[in-house]
CSV table of C-alpha atoms and ligand atoms in Angstrom, one decimal:
chain,number,residue,atom,x,y,z
A,1,MET,CA,-82.5,-78.1,-102.5
A,2,ASN,CA,-82.1,-80.2,-105.6
A,3,GLN,CA,-84.8,-80.1,-108.3
A,4,ILE,CA,-87.4,-83.0,-108.5
A,5,ASN,CA,-88.9,-83.8,-112.0
A,6,VAL,CA,-92.0,-85.8,-112.7
A,7,THR,CA,-89.7,-88.5,-113.8
A,8,LYS,CA,-86.1,-89.2,-114.2
A,9,PRO,CA,-85.0,-91.9,-116.7
A,10,SER,CA,-83.5,-95.1,-115.1
A,11,LEU,CA,-80.2,-96.2,-116.6
A,12,PRO,CA,-78.1,-99.6,-116.6
A,13,ASP,CA,-74.4,-99.6,-115.3
A,14,ILE,CA,-72.3,-97.4,-117.7
A,15,LYS,CA,-69.7,-100.2,-117.7
A,16,GLU,CA,-72.4,-102.7,-119.3
A,17,VAL,CA,-73.2,-99.9,-121.9
A,18,LYS,CA,-69.5,-99.5,-122.8
A,19,LYS,CA,-69.3,-103.2,-123.6
A,20,ILE,CA,-72.2,-102.8,-126.0
A,21,LEU,CA,-70.4,-99.8,-127.6
A,22,ASP,CA,-67.1,-101.9,-127.8
A,23,GLU,CA,-69.0,-104.6,-129.7
A,24,LEU,CA,-70.5,-102.2,-132.1
A,25,TRP,CA,-67.1,-100.5,-132.9
A,26,GLN,CA,-65.8,-103.9,-133.7
A,27,SER,CA,-68.6,-105.2,-135.8
A,28,ARG,CA,-69.7,-101.9,-137.3
A,29,TRP,CA,-73.1,-103.3,-137.8
A,30,LEU,CA,-74.9,-100.2,-136.5
A,31,THR,CA,-78.5,-100.8,-137.7
A,32,ASN,CA,-80.7,-102.8,-140.3
A,33,ASN,CA,-81.8,-105.8,-138.1
A,34,GLY,CA,-78.4,-106.5,-136.6
A,35,LYS,CA,-77.4,-108.9,-133.7
A,36,PHE,CA,-78.8,-106.7,-131.0
A,37,HIS,CA,-81.9,-106.0,-132.8
A,38,GLN,CA,-82.7,-109.7,-133.2
A,39,GLU,CA,-81.9,-110.6,-129.6
A,40,PHE,CA,-83.9,-107.8,-128.1
A,41,GLU,CA,-86.9,-108.4,-130.2
A,42,LYS,CA,-87.1,-111.9,-129.1
A,43,LYS,CA,-86.3,-111.3,-125.6
A,44,LEU,CA,-88.7,-108.4,-125.3
A,45,ALA,CA,-91.5,-110.5,-126.8
A,46,ASP,CA,-90.7,-113.4,-124.3
A,47,PHE,CA,-90.7,-110.9,-121.4
A,48,LEU,CA,-94.0,-109.3,-122.4
A,49,GLY,CA,-95.7,-112.6,-123.0
A,50,THR,CA,-96.5,-112.0,-126.5
A,51,GLU,CA,-95.3,-113.6,-129.9
A,52,HIS,CA,-95.4,-111.3,-132.8
A,53,LEU,CA,-93.5,-108.0,-132.0
A,54,ALA,CA,-91.6,-105.6,-134.2
A,55,LEU,CA,-89.2,-103.1,-132.8
A,56,CYS,CA,-89.5,-99.4,-134.0
A,57,ALA,CA,-87.4,-96.3,-133.8
A,58,ASN,CA,-90.2,-94.6,-131.7
A,59,GLY,CA,-93.7,-94.9,-130.4
A,60,THR,CA,-95.2,-92.4,-133.0
A,61,LEU,CA,-93.8,-94.1,-136.0
A,62,ALA,CA,-95.2,-97.5,-134.4
A,63,LEU,CA,-98.5,-95.8,-134.5
A,64,VAL,CA,-98.2,-94.5,-138.0
A,65,ILE,CA,-97.2,-98.0,-139.3
A,66,ALA,CA,-99.7,-99.9,-137.2
A,67,LEU,CA,-102.3,-97.9,-139.1
A,68,GLN,CA,-100.7,-98.5,-142.3
A,69,ALA,CA,-100.3,-102.1,-141.8
A,70,LEU,CA,-103.9,-102.6,-141.0
A,71,ARG,CA,-104.6,-100.3,-144.0
A,72,ILE,CA,-107.0,-98.1,-141.9
A,73,THR,CA,-108.7,-95.3,-143.8
A,74,GLY,CA,-111.7,-93.0,-143.4
A,75,GLU,CA,-112.5,-92.1,-139.8
A,76,VAL,CA,-111.0,-93.4,-136.5
A,77,ILE,CA,-112.6,-93.2,-133.0
A,78,THR,CA,-110.0,-92.0,-130.5
A,79,THR,CA,-109.6,-90.1,-127.2
A,80,PRO,CA,-108.7,-86.6,-126.6
A,81,TYR,CA,-107.1,-87.4,-123.4
A,82,SER,CA,-103.7,-88.4,-124.4
A,83,PHE,CA,-100.3,-87.4,-125.7
A,84,VAL,CA,-100.8,-85.6,-129.2
A,85,ALA,CA,-98.9,-88.3,-130.9
A,86,THR,CA,-101.9,-90.7,-130.6
A,87,THR,CA,-104.0,-88.2,-132.9
A,88,HIS,CA,-101.0,-87.0,-135.0
A,89,SER,CA,-100.6,-90.6,-136.3
A,90,LEU,CA,-104.1,-90.5,-137.6
A,91,HIS,CA,-103.4,-87.1,-139.3
A,92,TRP,CA,-100.2,-88.5,-140.8
A,93,ASN,CA,-102.2,-91.2,-142.5
A,94,GLY,CA,-104.8,-88.9,-143.9
A,95,ILE,CA,-107.4,-90.2,-141.4
A,96,LYS,CA,-110.0,-88.2,-139.8
A,97,PRO,CA,-110.0,-88.3,-135.9
A,98,VAL,CA,-113.3,-88.6,-134.2
A,99,PHE,CA,-112.9,-87.8,-130.6
A,100,VAL,CA,-115.1,-89.7,-127.9
A,101,ASP,CA,-115.3,-88.8,-124.2
A,102,THR,CA,-113.7,-90.7,-121.5
A,103,GLU,CA,-115.2,-92.6,-118.7
A,104,LYS,CA,-116.3,-91.0,-115.6
A,105,ASN,CA,-114.4,-93.2,-113.3
A,106,SER,CA,-111.3,-93.6,-115.4
A,107,PHE,CA,-109.0,-91.7,-117.6
A,108,ASN,CA,-109.8,-94.0,-120.7
A,109,LEU,CA,-112.1,-93.9,-123.8
A,110,ASP,CA,-115.8,-94.6,-122.7
A,111,PRO,CA,-117.0,-97.7,-124.5
A,112,ASN,CA,-120.5,-96.6,-124.1
A,113,LYS,CA,-120.1,-93.6,-126.2
A,114,ILE,CA,-118.4,-95.3,-129.1
A,115,GLU,CA,-121.4,-96.3,-131.0
A,116,ALA,CA,-123.0,-93.0,-131.3
A,117,SER,CA,-119.9,-91.8,-133.1
A,118,ILE,CA,-119.8,-94.6,-135.6
A,119,THR,CA,-120.5,-93.6,-139.3
A,120,PRO,CA,-119.9,-95.5,-142.6
A,121,ARG,CA,-116.6,-94.2,-142.8
A,122,THR,CA,-115.4,-95.5,-139.4
A,123,THR,CA,-112.9,-98.2,-139.7
A,124,ALA,CA,-111.2,-98.6,-136.4
A,125,VAL,CA,-110.9,-97.6,-132.9
A,126,LEU,CA,-107.7,-96.1,-131.3
A,127,PRO,CA,-107.9,-96.0,-127.6
A,128,VAL,CA,-105.1,-95.5,-124.9
A,129,HIS,CA,-104.4,-97.2,-121.7
A,130,VAL,CA,-103.7,-94.0,-120.0
A,131,TYR,CA,-101.2,-94.1,-117.2
A,132,GLY,CA,-100.9,-97.9,-118.0
A,133,TYR,CA,-104.6,-98.6,-116.7
A,134,PRO,CA,-106.2,-100.8,-119.1
A,135,CYS,CA,-109.2,-99.7,-121.1
A,136,ASN,CA,-112.4,-101.6,-120.9
A,137,VAL,CA,-111.0,-104.0,-123.3
A,138,ASP,CA,-113.9,-106.4,-123.5
A,139,GLU,CA,-116.6,-104.1,-124.2
A,140,ILE,CA,-114.3,-102.2,-126.9
A,141,GLN,CA,-113.7,-105.5,-128.5
A,142,ARG,CA,-117.7,-106.3,-128.3
A,143,ILE,CA,-118.4,-103.1,-130.2
A,144,ALA,CA,-115.7,-103.6,-132.7
A,145,ASP,CA,-116.9,-107.0,-133.4
A,146,ILE,CA,-120.5,-105.8,-134.1
A,147,TYR,CA,-119.4,-103.0,-136.5
A,148,GLY,CA,-116.3,-104.8,-138.1
A,149,LEU,CA,-113.9,-102.3,-136.8
A,150,LYS,CA,-110.1,-102.6,-136.0
A,151,ILE,CA,-108.6,-101.8,-132.5
A,152,ILE,CA,-105.3,-100.5,-132.4
A,153,TYR,CA,-104.2,-99.8,-128.6
A,154,ASP,CA,-101.8,-97.1,-127.7
A,155,ALA,CA,-100.0,-98.8,-124.7
A,156,ALA,CA,-97.2,-96.1,-124.5
A,157,HIS,CA,-97.8,-96.1,-120.8
A,158,ALA,CA,-98.6,-99.7,-120.3
A,159,PHE,CA,-95.4,-101.6,-120.4
A,160,ASN,CA,-95.6,-105.0,-119.0
A,161,VAL,CA,-99.2,-104.5,-117.6
A,162,ARG,CA,-101.2,-107.6,-117.3
A,163,LEU,CA,-105.0,-107.8,-116.7
A,164,ASN,CA,-106.1,-111.0,-115.2
A,165,GLY,CA,-103.1,-112.6,-116.1
A,166,ILE,CA,-103.3,-111.5,-119.7
A,167,PRO,CA,-100.4,-109.3,-121.2
A,168,ILE,CA,-102.1,-106.0,-121.9
A,169,VAL,CA,-100.4,-106.1,-125.5
A,170,ASN,CA,-102.3,-108.8,-126.5
A,171,PHE,CA,-105.7,-107.2,-126.7
A,172,GLY,CA,-107.1,-105.6,-130.0
A,173,ASP,CA,-105.6,-106.3,-133.5
A,174,MET,CA,-102.5,-104.4,-132.6
A,175,THR,CA,-100.7,-102.6,-129.8
A,176,ILE,CA,-98.0,-100.2,-129.8
A,177,LEU,CA,-95.4,-99.3,-127.2
A,178,SER,CA,-93.2,-96.3,-126.6
A,179,PHE,CA,-89.5,-96.7,-125.2
A,180,HIS,CA,-89.1,-92.9,-125.1
A,181,SER,CA,-86.8,-91.6,-122.2
A,182,THR,CA,-89.8,-90.3,-120.2
A,183,LYS,CA,-91.3,-93.7,-120.2
A,184,ILE,CA,-90.7,-96.3,-117.5
A,185,PHE,CA,-89.0,-98.7,-119.8
A,186,HIS,CA,-86.9,-96.9,-122.3
A,187,THR,CA,-84.2,-97.1,-125.0
A,188,PHE,CA,-83.5,-93.3,-125.2
A,189,GLU,CA,-86.1,-93.2,-128.1
A,190,GLY,CA,-87.7,-96.4,-129.3
A,191,GLY,CA,-91.0,-98.4,-129.6
A,192,ALA,CA,-92.7,-101.6,-130.8
A,193,ILE,CA,-95.8,-102.9,-132.4
A,194,ILE,CA,-97.3,-106.1,-131.3
A,195,CYS,CA,-99.7,-107.9,-133.8
A,196,LYS,CA,-101.3,-111.2,-134.1
A,197,ASP,CA,-99.4,-113.3,-136.7
A,198,GLU,CA,-96.2,-113.6,-138.4
A,199,LYS,CA,-97.5,-112.4,-141.8
A,200,THR,CA,-98.6,-109.1,-140.3
A,201,LYS,CA,-95.2,-108.8,-138.5
A,202,GLN,CA,-93.6,-109.2,-141.9
A,203,ARG,CA,-95.5,-106.5,-143.4
A,204,ILE,CA,-94.7,-104.1,-140.4
A,205,ASP,CA,-91.0,-105.2,-141.1
A,206,PHE,CA,-91.2,-104.2,-144.6
A,207,LEU,CA,-93.1,-100.9,-143.9
A,208,LYS,CA,-90.3,-99.8,-141.3
A,209,ASN,CA,-87.7,-100.5,-143.8
A,210,PHE,CA,-88.8,-98.3,-146.7
A,211,GLY,CA,-90.9,-101.3,-148.0
A,212,PHE,CA,-88.1,-103.4,-149.0
A,213,ALA,CA,-88.8,-107.1,-149.0
A,214,ASP,CA,-85.4,-108.0,-150.4
A,215,GLU,CA,-82.6,-106.1,-152.2
A,216,VAL,CA,-84.5,-105.6,-155.2
A,217,THR,CA,-88.1,-105.6,-154.2
A,218,VAL,CA,-90.3,-102.8,-152.7
A,219,VAL,CA,-93.6,-103.9,-151.7
A,220,GLY,CA,-95.1,-100.6,-150.7
A,221,PRO,CA,-94.4,-97.0,-149.8
A,222,GLY,CA,-92.6,-97.7,-146.4
A,223,ILE,CA,-90.9,-95.4,-144.3
A,224,ASN,CA,-87.7,-95.6,-142.0
A,225,ALA,CA,-88.7,-96.5,-138.6
A,226,LYS,CA,-85.9,-99.0,-137.7
A,227,MET,CA,-84.5,-99.3,-134.1
A,228,ASN,CA,-80.7,-99.2,-134.4
A,229,GLU,CA,-78.3,-101.5,-132.5
A,230,PHE,CA,-77.4,-99.2,-129.9
A,231,GLN,CA,-81.1,-98.7,-128.8
A,232,ALA,CA,-81.6,-102.5,-129.1
A,233,GLY,CA,-78.4,-103.2,-127.0
A,234,LEU,CA,-79.5,-100.8,-124.4
A,235,GLY,CA,-82.9,-102.3,-124.2
A,236,LEU,CA,-81.4,-105.7,-123.4
A,237,LEU,CA,-79.8,-104.2,-120.5
A,238,GLN,CA,-82.9,-102.2,-119.3
A,239,LEU,CA,-84.9,-105.3,-119.4
A,240,LYS,CA,-82.7,-106.9,-116.7
A,241,GLU,CA,-83.5,-104.0,-114.5
A,242,PHE,CA,-87.2,-103.7,-115.1
A,243,ASP,CA,-88.5,-105.8,-112.1
A,244,GLN,CA,-86.2,-104.2,-109.6
A,245,ASN,CA,-87.2,-100.8,-110.8
A,246,LYS,CA,-90.9,-101.6,-110.6
A,247,GLU,CA,-90.7,-102.7,-107.2
A,248,LYS,CA,-89.2,-99.4,-106.1
A,249,ARG,CA,-92.0,-97.5,-107.9
A,250,ARG,CA,-94.6,-99.9,-106.2
A,251,GLN,CA,-93.3,-98.9,-102.8
A,252,LEU,CA,-93.4,-95.1,-103.6
A,253,PHE,CA,-96.8,-95.6,-105.3
A,254,PHE,CA,-98.4,-97.0,-102.1
A,255,ARG,CA,-96.7,-94.3,-99.9
A,256,TYR,CA,-98.5,-91.8,-101.8
A,257,CYS,CA,-101.7,-93.6,-101.4
A,258,ASP,CA,-101.1,-93.8,-97.7
A,259,MET,CA,-100.1,-90.2,-97.2
A,260,LEU,CA,-102.6,-88.6,-99.5
A,261,LYS,CA,-105.6,-90.8,-98.7
A,262,ASN,CA,-107.3,-88.5,-96.3
A,263,ILE,CA,-106.6,-85.2,-98.0
A,264,LYS,CA,-110.0,-83.5,-98.8
A,265,GLY,CA,-110.4,-82.7,-102.5
A,266,ILE,CA,-107.5,-84.9,-103.7
A,267,ASN,CA,-108.4,-87.9,-105.4
A,268,PHE,CA,-106.5,-90.8,-107.1
A,269,PHE,CA,-107.2,-94.3,-108.5
A,270,GLN,CA,-105.6,-97.4,-107.1
A,271,PRO,CA,-105.1,-100.7,-109.1
A,272,LEU,CA,-108.2,-102.9,-109.0
A,273,GLU,CA,-108.1,-106.7,-108.2
A,274,GLY,CA,-106.7,-108.7,-111.2
A,275,LEU,CA,-104.5,-105.8,-112.6
A,276,ASP,CA,-100.7,-106.4,-112.4
A,277,TYR,CA,-100.0,-102.6,-112.7
A,278,ASN,CA,-96.5,-101.2,-113.6
A,279,TYR,CA,-96.7,-98.1,-111.3
A,280,ALA,CA,-95.8,-95.8,-114.3
A,281,TYR,CA,-97.6,-92.6,-112.9
A,282,PHE,CA,-99.3,-91.0,-110.0
A,283,PRO,CA,-102.1,-88.8,-111.3
A,284,ILE,CA,-103.9,-86.9,-108.5
A,285,LEU,CA,-107.3,-84.9,-109.2
A,286,VAL,CA,-107.5,-81.6,-107.5
A,287,ASN,CA,-111.1,-80.6,-106.8
A,288,GLU,CA,-110.6,-76.9,-106.2
A,289,ASP,CA,-113.8,-76.5,-104.3
A,290,LYS,CA,-113.1,-79.3,-101.6
A,291,TYR,CA,-109.3,-78.7,-101.6
A,292,GLY,CA,-109.3,-75.1,-101.3
A,293,MET,CA,-106.7,-74.5,-104.1
A,294,SER,CA,-106.9,-74.9,-107.8
A,295,ARG,CA,-104.9,-77.6,-109.7
A,296,ASP,CA,-102.8,-74.8,-111.4
A,297,ASP,CA,-102.1,-73.1,-108.0
A,298,LEU,CA,-100.9,-76.3,-106.6
A,299,TYR,CA,-98.8,-77.0,-109.8
A,300,GLN,CA,-97.1,-73.5,-109.4
A,301,LYS,CA,-96.7,-74.0,-105.6
A,302,LEU,CA,-94.8,-77.1,-106.2
A,303,LYS,CA,-92.7,-75.5,-109.0
A,304,ASP,CA,-91.8,-72.7,-106.8
A,305,ILE,CA,-89.8,-75.0,-104.6
A,306,GLY,CA,-88.4,-77.0,-107.5
A,307,ILE,CA,-90.8,-79.7,-107.8
A,308,TYR,CA,-91.9,-80.1,-111.4
A,309,ALA,CA,-95.1,-81.9,-111.6
A,310,ARG,CA,-96.7,-82.1,-115.0
A,311,ARG,CA,-100.3,-81.6,-116.1
A,312,TYR,CA,-100.6,-84.8,-118.3
A,313,PHE,CA,-103.0,-84.4,-120.2
A,314,TYR,CA,-103.8,-80.7,-120.4
A,315,PRO,CA,-104.8,-79.3,-122.9
A,316,LEU,CA,-106.9,-82.0,-124.3
A,317,ILE,CA,-105.6,-82.9,-127.8
A,318,SER,CA,-109.1,-81.7,-129.1
A,319,ASN,CA,-108.2,-78.2,-128.0
A,320,PHE,CA,-105.0,-77.8,-130.0
A,321,PRO,CA,-105.5,-75.6,-133.0
A,322,THR,CA,-105.0,-78.4,-135.5
A,323,TYR,CA,-107.8,-80.4,-134.4
A,324,ARG,CA,-110.1,-77.7,-132.9
A,325,GLY,CA,-112.2,-77.5,-136.0
A,326,LEU,CA,-113.4,-80.9,-136.1
A,327,GLU,CA,-117.2,-81.5,-135.1
A,328,SER,CA,-116.2,-83.9,-132.4
A,329,THR,CA,-114.4,-81.5,-130.4
A,330,GLN,CA,-117.2,-79.8,-128.9
A,331,SER,CA,-116.4,-79.8,-125.1
A,332,SER,CA,-120.2,-80.6,-124.5
A,333,ASN,CA,-119.3,-84.1,-126.0
A,334,LEU,CA,-116.1,-84.3,-123.9
A,335,ILE,CA,-117.4,-83.6,-120.5
A,336,ASN,CA,-115.3,-86.1,-118.6
A,337,ALA,CA,-112.0,-85.7,-120.4
A,338,THR,CA,-112.3,-81.9,-120.1
A,339,GLN,CA,-112.9,-82.2,-116.3
A,340,LYS,CA,-110.0,-84.6,-115.8
A,341,SER,CA,-107.8,-82.4,-117.9
A,342,GLU,CA,-108.5,-79.3,-115.8
A,343,GLN,CA,-108.0,-81.3,-112.5
A,344,VAL,CA,-105.2,-83.7,-113.2
A,345,LEU,CA,-101.7,-83.4,-111.9
A,346,CYS,CA,-99.0,-86.1,-112.4
A,347,ILE,CA,-96.6,-86.0,-109.4
A,348,PRO,CA,-93.1,-87.3,-109.4
A,349,LEU,CA,-92.8,-91.1,-109.6
A,350,TYR,CA,-89.7,-92.9,-110.6
A,351,SER,CA,-87.4,-95.6,-109.3
A,352,GLU,CA,-84.7,-93.4,-108.0
A,353,LEU,CA,-87.0,-91.1,-106.2
A,354,ALA,CA,-85.8,-91.0,-102.6
A,355,PHE,CA,-88.3,-91.3,-99.7
A,356,ASP,CA,-87.3,-88.1,-98.2
A,357,GLU,CA,-87.7,-86.5,-101.7
A,358,GLN,CA,-91.2,-88.0,-101.9
A,359,ASP,CA,-91.9,-86.5,-98.6
A,360,ARG,CA,-91.0,-83.1,-99.7
A,361,VAL,CA,-93.8,-83.4,-102.4
A,362,ILE,CA,-96.2,-84.8,-100.0
A,363,LYS,CA,-95.8,-82.0,-97.6
A,364,VAL,CA,-96.7,-79.5,-100.1
A,365,ILE,CA,-99.9,-81.2,-101.0
A,366,THR,CA,-100.8,-81.7,-97.4
A,367,ASN,CA,-99.8,-78.4,-96.0
A,368,LYS,CA,-101.8,-76.1,-98.2
B,1,PLP,C1,-95.0,-91.0,-125.4
B,1,PLP,C2,-96.3,-91.3,-126.1
B,1,PLP,C3,-96.4,-91.5,-127.5
B,1,PLP,C4,-95.3,-91.3,-128.3
B,1,PLP,O1,-94.1,-92.0,-128.2
B,1,PLP,P1,-92.8,-91.7,-128.7
B,1,PLP,O2,-91.8,-93.0,-128.5
B,1,PLP,O3,-92.3,-90.5,-127.9
B,1,PLP,O4,-92.9,-91.2,-130.2
B,1,PLP,C5,-97.6,-91.9,-128.0
B,1,PLP,N1,-98.7,-92.0,-127.2
B,1,PLP,C6,-98.6,-91.8,-126.0
B,1,PLP,C7,-99.9,-91.9,-125.0
B,1,PLP,C8,-97.4,-91.5,-125.3
B,1,PLP,O5,-97.4,-91.2,-123.9
């Protein structure tokens, strides 16, 4: 039987991709804000319902640049329950990460625990909309306003999510997206930064291009984080297919909900009222005592028959050697995140997953 992975990148028709390649071979304009870059940047902003968007080479550099653009220094409050790049971006800016626990009933940073971790050196909060489920954005904003902190959201999982009709990318001071191949919307590698005004976008555009403002002016120590023309051209094609792929994932998502809802010891979240979710992931929480099998044993059992579920996010970022020495990594401070990390398993969900393949996954989980 064929192998089933946690995700499988969706791709547009190769004939359409070849047309883009033909154009690039003709024009020889391969990067540096070319035709496809300009068109994709504009169309993407419209699609997401936002205004000031800068494309980037990937999501990690988008994070690094967002922090630079807002001149964040000192300490930043963030979550240990994410992909390592979230915290690495702080490290690459010489900023000290301060880990705060997640909520009991979600995978996201707990706003109620932010205040206790604020010091005179705190300048910003870097939360993650984990699996595409929005953070408690109102409460985080309220606290940030009181203490004068900036907010940068890592929305790598939250492509085109809307909360009560508001595009998720429009909350906070900046939001970053990732278009890596494992994400529901991808350009092989890629990313974007969404900000509040055109002046800030311009600063981001300088920073992603070595700091060049024009041929002879370098306004700061920028980096190279430009999206190339092939990525942008591919992005234009991917945009056209997003809604149709989302609909397929939506069906698979609710099939999982239906078939797993009565399994003792298997828990999962469903989108609440007001959330236009993107159906990016299907994380289940395995309660060993009630389910009668540990998360790791279930993971192995699936793997033994060629189903590669993933333990996103295990280990916690705070448990990696690079960050383990920080005071905020004490697991007594990170009780909820630790528990989720030990119980979670993301099971396969992608637009091309066939129902009978999905049934194979479900069968392993239901027939212990
Ligand atoms: C994928 C991911 C990133 C990094 O994005 P890249 O495009 O791979 O650099 C950052 N944060 C989170 C939460 C991610 O899942």
